[in-house]
PDB file of C-alpha atoms in Angstrom:
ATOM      1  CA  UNK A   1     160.941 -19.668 193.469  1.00  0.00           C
ATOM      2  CA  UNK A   2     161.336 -21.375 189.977  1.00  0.00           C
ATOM      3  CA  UNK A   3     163.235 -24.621 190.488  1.00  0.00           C
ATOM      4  CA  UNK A   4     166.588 -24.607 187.930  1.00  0.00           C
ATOM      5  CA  UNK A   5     167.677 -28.026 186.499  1.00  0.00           C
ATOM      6  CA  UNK A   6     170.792 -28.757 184.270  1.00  0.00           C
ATOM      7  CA  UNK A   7     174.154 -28.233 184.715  1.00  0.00           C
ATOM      8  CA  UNK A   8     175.422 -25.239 187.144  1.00  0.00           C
ATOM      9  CA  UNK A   9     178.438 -23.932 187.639  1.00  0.00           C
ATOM     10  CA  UNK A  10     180.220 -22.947 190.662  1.00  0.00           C
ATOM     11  CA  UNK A  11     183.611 -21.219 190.783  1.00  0.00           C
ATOM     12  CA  UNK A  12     185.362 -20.491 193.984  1.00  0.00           C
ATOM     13  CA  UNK A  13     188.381 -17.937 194.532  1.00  0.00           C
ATOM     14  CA  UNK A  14     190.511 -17.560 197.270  1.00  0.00           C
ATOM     15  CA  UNK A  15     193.398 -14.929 197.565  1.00  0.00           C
ATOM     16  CA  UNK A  16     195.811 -15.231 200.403  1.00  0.00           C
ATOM     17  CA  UNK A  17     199.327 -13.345 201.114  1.00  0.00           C
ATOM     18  CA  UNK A  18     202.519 -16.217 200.203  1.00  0.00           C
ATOM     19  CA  UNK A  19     204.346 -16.636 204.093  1.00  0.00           C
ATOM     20  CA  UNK A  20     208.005 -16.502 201.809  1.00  0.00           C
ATOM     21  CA  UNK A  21     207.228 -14.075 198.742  1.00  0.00           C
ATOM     22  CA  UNK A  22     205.753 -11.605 200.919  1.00  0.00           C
ATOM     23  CA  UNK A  23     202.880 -11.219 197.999  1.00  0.00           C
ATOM     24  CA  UNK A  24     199.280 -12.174 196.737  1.00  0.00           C
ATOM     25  CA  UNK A  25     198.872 -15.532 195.738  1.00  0.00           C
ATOM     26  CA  UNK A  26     195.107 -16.541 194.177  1.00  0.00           C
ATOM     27  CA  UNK A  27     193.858 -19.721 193.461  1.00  0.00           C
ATOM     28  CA  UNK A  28     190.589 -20.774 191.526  1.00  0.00           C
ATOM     29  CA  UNK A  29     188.430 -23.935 191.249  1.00  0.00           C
ATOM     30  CA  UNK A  30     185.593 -24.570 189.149  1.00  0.00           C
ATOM     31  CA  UNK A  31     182.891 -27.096 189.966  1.00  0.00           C
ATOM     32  CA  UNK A  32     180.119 -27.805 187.573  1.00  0.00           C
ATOM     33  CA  UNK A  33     177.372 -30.484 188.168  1.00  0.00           C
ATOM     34  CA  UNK A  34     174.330 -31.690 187.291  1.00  0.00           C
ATOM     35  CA  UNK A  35     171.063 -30.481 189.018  1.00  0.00           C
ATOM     36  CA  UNK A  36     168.402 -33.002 188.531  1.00  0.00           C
ATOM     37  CA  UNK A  37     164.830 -31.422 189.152  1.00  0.00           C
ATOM     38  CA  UNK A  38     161.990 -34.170 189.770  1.00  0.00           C
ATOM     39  CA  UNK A  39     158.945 -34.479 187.574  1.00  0.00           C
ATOM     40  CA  UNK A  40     155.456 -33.524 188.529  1.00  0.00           C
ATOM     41  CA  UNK A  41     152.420 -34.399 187.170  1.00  0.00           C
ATOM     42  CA  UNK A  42     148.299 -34.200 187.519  1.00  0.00           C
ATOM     43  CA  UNK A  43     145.531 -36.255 186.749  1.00  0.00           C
ATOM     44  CA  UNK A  44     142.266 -34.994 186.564  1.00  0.00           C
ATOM     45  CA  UNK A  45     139.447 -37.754 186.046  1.00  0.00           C
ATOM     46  CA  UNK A  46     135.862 -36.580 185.273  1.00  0.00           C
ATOM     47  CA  UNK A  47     132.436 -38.329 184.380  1.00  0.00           C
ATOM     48  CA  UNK A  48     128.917 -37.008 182.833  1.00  0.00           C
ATOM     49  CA  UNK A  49     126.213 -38.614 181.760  1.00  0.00           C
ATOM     50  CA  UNK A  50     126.209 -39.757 177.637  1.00  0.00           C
ATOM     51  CA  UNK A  51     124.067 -38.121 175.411  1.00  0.00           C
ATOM     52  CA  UNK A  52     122.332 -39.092 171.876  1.00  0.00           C
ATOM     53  CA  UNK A  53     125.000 -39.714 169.456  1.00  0.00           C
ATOM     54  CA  UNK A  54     128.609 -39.437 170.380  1.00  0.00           C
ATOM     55  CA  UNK A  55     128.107 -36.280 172.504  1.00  0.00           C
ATOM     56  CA  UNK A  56     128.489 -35.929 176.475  1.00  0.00           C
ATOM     57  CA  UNK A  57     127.045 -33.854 178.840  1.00  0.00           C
ATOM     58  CA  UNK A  58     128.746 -31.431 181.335  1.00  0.00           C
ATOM     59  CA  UNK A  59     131.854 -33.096 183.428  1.00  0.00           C
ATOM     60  CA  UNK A  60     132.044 -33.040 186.889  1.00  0.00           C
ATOM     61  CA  UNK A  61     133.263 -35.109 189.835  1.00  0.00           C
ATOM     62  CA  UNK A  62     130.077 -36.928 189.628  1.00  0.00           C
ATOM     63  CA  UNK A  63     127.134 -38.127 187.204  1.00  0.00           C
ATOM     64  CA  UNK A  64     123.922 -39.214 187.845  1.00  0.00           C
ATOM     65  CA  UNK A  65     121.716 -41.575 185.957  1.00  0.00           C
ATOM     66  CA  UNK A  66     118.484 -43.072 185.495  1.00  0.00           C
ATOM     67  CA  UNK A  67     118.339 -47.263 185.408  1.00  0.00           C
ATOM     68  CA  UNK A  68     114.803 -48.061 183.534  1.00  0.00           C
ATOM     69  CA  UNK A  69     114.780 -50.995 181.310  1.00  0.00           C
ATOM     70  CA  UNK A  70     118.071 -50.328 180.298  1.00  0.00           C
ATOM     71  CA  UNK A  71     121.599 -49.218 182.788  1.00  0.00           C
ATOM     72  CA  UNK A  72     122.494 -45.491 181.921  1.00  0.00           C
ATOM     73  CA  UNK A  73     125.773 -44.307 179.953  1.00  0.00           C
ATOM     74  CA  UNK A  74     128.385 -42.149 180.997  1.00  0.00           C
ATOM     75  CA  UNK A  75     131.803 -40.278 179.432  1.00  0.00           C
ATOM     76  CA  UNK A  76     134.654 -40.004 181.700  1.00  0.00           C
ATOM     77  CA  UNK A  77     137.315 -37.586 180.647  1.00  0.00           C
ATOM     78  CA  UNK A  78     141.014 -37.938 182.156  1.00  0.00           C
ATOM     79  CA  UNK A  79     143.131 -35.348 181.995  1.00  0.00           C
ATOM     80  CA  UNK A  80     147.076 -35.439 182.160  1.00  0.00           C
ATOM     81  CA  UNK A  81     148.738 -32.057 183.410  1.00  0.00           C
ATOM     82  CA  UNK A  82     152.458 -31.496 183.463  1.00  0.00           C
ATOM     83  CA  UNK A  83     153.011 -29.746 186.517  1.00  0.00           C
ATOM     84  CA  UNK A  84     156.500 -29.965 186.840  1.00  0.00           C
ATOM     85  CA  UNK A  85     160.294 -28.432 185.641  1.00  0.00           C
ATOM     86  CA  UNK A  86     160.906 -31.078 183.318  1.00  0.00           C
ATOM     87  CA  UNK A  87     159.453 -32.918 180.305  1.00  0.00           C
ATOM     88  CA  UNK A  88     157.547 -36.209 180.819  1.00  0.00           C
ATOM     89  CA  UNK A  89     158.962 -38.515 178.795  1.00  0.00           C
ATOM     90  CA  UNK A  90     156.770 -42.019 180.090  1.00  0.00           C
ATOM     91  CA  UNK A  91     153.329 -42.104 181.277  1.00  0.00           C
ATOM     92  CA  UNK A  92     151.364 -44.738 182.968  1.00  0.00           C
ATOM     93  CA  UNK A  93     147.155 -44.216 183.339  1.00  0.00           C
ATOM     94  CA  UNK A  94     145.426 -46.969 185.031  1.00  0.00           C
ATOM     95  CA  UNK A  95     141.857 -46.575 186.207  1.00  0.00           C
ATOM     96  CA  UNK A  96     139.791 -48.814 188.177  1.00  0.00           C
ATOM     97  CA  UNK A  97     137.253 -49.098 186.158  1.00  0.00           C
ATOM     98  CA  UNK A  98     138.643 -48.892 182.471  1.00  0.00           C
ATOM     99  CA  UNK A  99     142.101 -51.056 183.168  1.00  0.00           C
ATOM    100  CA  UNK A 100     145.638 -50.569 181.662  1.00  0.00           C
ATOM    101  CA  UNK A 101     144.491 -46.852 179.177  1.00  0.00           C
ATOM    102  CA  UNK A 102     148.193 -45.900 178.724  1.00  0.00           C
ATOM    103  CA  UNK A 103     148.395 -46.805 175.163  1.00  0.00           C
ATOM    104  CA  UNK A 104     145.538 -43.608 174.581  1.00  0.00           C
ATOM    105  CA  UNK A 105     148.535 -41.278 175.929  1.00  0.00           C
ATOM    106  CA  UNK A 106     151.648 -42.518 174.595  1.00  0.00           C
ATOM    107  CA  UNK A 107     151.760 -40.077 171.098  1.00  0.00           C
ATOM    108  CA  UNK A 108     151.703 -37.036 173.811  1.00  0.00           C
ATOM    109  CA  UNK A 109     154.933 -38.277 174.959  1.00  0.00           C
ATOM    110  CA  UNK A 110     157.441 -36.518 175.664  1.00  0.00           C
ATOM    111  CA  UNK A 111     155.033 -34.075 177.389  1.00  0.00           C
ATOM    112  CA  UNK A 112     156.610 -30.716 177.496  1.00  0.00           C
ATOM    113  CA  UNK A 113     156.354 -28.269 180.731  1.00  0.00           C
ATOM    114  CA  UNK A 114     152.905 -27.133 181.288  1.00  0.00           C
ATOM    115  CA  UNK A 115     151.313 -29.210 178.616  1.00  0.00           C
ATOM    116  CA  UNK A 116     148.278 -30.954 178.944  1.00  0.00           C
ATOM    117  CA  UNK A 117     146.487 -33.943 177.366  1.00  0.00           C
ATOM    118  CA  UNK A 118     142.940 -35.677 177.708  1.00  0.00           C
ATOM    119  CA  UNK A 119     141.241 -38.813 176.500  1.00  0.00           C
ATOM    120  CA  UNK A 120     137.313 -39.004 176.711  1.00  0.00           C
ATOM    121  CA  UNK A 121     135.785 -42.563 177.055  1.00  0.00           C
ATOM    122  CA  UNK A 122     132.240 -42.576 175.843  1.00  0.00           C
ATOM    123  CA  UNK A 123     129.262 -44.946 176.531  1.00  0.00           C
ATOM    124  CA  UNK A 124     130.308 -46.768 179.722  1.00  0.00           C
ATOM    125  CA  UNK A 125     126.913 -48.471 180.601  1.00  0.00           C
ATOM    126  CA  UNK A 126     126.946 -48.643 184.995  1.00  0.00           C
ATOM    127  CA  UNK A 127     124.121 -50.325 186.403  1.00  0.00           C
ATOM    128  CA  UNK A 128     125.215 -49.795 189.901  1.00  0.00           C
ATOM    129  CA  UNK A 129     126.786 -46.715 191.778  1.00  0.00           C
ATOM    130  CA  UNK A 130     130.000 -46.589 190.932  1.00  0.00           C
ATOM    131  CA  UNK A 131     133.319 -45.384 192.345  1.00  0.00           C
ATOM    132  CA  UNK A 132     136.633 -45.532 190.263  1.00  0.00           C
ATOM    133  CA  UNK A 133     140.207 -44.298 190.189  1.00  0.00           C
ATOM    134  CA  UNK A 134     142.931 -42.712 187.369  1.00  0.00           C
ATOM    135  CA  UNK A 135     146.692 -42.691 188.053  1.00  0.00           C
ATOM    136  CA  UNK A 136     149.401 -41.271 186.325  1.00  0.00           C
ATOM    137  CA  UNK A 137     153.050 -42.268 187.092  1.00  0.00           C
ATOM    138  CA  UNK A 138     155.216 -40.321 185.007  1.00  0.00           C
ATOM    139  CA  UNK A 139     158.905 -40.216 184.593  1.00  0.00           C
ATOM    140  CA  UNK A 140     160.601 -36.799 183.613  1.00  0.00           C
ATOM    141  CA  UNK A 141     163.220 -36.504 181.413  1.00  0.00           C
ATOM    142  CA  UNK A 142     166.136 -36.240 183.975  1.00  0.00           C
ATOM    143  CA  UNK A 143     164.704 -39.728 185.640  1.00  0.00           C
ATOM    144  CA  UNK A 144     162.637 -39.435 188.902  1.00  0.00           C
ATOM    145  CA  UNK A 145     159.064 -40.741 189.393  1.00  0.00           C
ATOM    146  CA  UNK A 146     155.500 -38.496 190.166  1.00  0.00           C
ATOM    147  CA  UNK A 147     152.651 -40.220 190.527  1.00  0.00           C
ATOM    148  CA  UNK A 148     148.715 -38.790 190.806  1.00  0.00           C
ATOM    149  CA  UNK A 149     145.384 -40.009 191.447  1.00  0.00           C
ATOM    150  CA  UNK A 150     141.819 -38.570 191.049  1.00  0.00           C
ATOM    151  CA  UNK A 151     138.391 -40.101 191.514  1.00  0.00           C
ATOM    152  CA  UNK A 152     135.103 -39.842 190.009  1.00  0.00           C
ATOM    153  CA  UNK A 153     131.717 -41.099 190.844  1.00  0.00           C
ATOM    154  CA  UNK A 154     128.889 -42.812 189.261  1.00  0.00           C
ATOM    155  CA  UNK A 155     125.377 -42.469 190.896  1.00  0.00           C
ATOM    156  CA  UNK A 156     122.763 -44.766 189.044  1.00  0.00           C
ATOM    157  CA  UNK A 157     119.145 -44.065 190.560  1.00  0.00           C
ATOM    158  CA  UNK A 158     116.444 -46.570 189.640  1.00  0.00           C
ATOM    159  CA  UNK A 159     112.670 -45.222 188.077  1.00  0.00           C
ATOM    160  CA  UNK A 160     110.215 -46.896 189.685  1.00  0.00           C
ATOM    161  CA  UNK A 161     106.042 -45.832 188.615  1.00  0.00           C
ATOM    162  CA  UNK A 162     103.742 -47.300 190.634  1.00  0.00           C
ATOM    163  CA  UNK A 163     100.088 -46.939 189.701  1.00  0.00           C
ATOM    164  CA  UNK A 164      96.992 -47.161 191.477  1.00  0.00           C
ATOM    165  CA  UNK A 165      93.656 -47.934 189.977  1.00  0.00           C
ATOM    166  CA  UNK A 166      90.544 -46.010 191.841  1.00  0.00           C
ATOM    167  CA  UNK A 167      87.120 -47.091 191.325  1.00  0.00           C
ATOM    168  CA  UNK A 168      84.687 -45.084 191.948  1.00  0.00           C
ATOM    169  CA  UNK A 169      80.892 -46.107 192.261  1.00  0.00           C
ATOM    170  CA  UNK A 170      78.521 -44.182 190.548  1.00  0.00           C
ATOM    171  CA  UNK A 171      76.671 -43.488 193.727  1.00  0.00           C
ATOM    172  CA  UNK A 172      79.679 -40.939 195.021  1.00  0.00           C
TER     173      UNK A 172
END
């Protein structure tokens, strides 16, 4: 069932026979008040490994790359949903990884119902496997906090080529 937020009215009505006029009396209130629906949000964090040039290859919970001479690159791509009733009209992204990123959201703001809004990073060098966080804590337009998290992984292998020298005599 769809949640409804605002104002809603309620009238009551009650009819009852007057002991000393021996007739129908009725009497009617009205209520009204304000229903305040809570916000909901989703964060979606993703990573994949950087490509030449400013381009990024397919996101996913995780990347893997290669550490040669040099640590491997990644994109990460978060994601901001509106799940809920109301508008978002603050957002907070922190991530683990990247720090304080709320100031890449803020012109999205107010977020309206069921809009969405991303921000890709690119060229993150990670010499080491790497785990990391986003969360969102938004505030909707009626007040009321939701708050998200999603992970993403980094897996950084390391090429190693070992060679082997043979020598063979001529008499073999």
């Amino acid at each position: 069932a769809a949640e409804f937020c605002g104002e809603l009215e309620n009238t009551a009505t009650v009819t009852a026979n007057h002991p000393c006029l021996a007739q129908p009396i009725e009497l009617t209130s009205t209520c009204t008040t304000e229903v305040l629906c809570p916000p909901d949000v989703e964060i979606i964090k993703e990573v994949a490994c950087a490509l030449p040039g400013d381009a990024c290859g397919t996101f996913g919970e995780t990347a893997t790359g290669v550490k040669n001479s040099a640590c491997p690159e990644f994109c990460y791509r978060i994601k901001v949903v509106n799940t809920g009733p109301v508008a978002l009209t603050s957002l907070t992204v922190t991530d683990t990884l990247l720090g304080d990123i709320s100031d890449e959201f803020t012109s999205f703001v107010p977020l309206a119902v069921g809009a969405e809004t991303d921000f890709v990073i690119l060229r993150v060098a990670l010499c080491d496997d790497t785990p990391n966080t986003a969360t969102v804590v938004a505030v909707g337009e009626f007040g009321g906090e939701a708050t998200d998290s999603d992970d993403a992984s980094v897996e950084v292998e390391t090429l190693d080529i070992d060679c082997v020298s043979l020598v063979a005599s001529p008499d073999t």
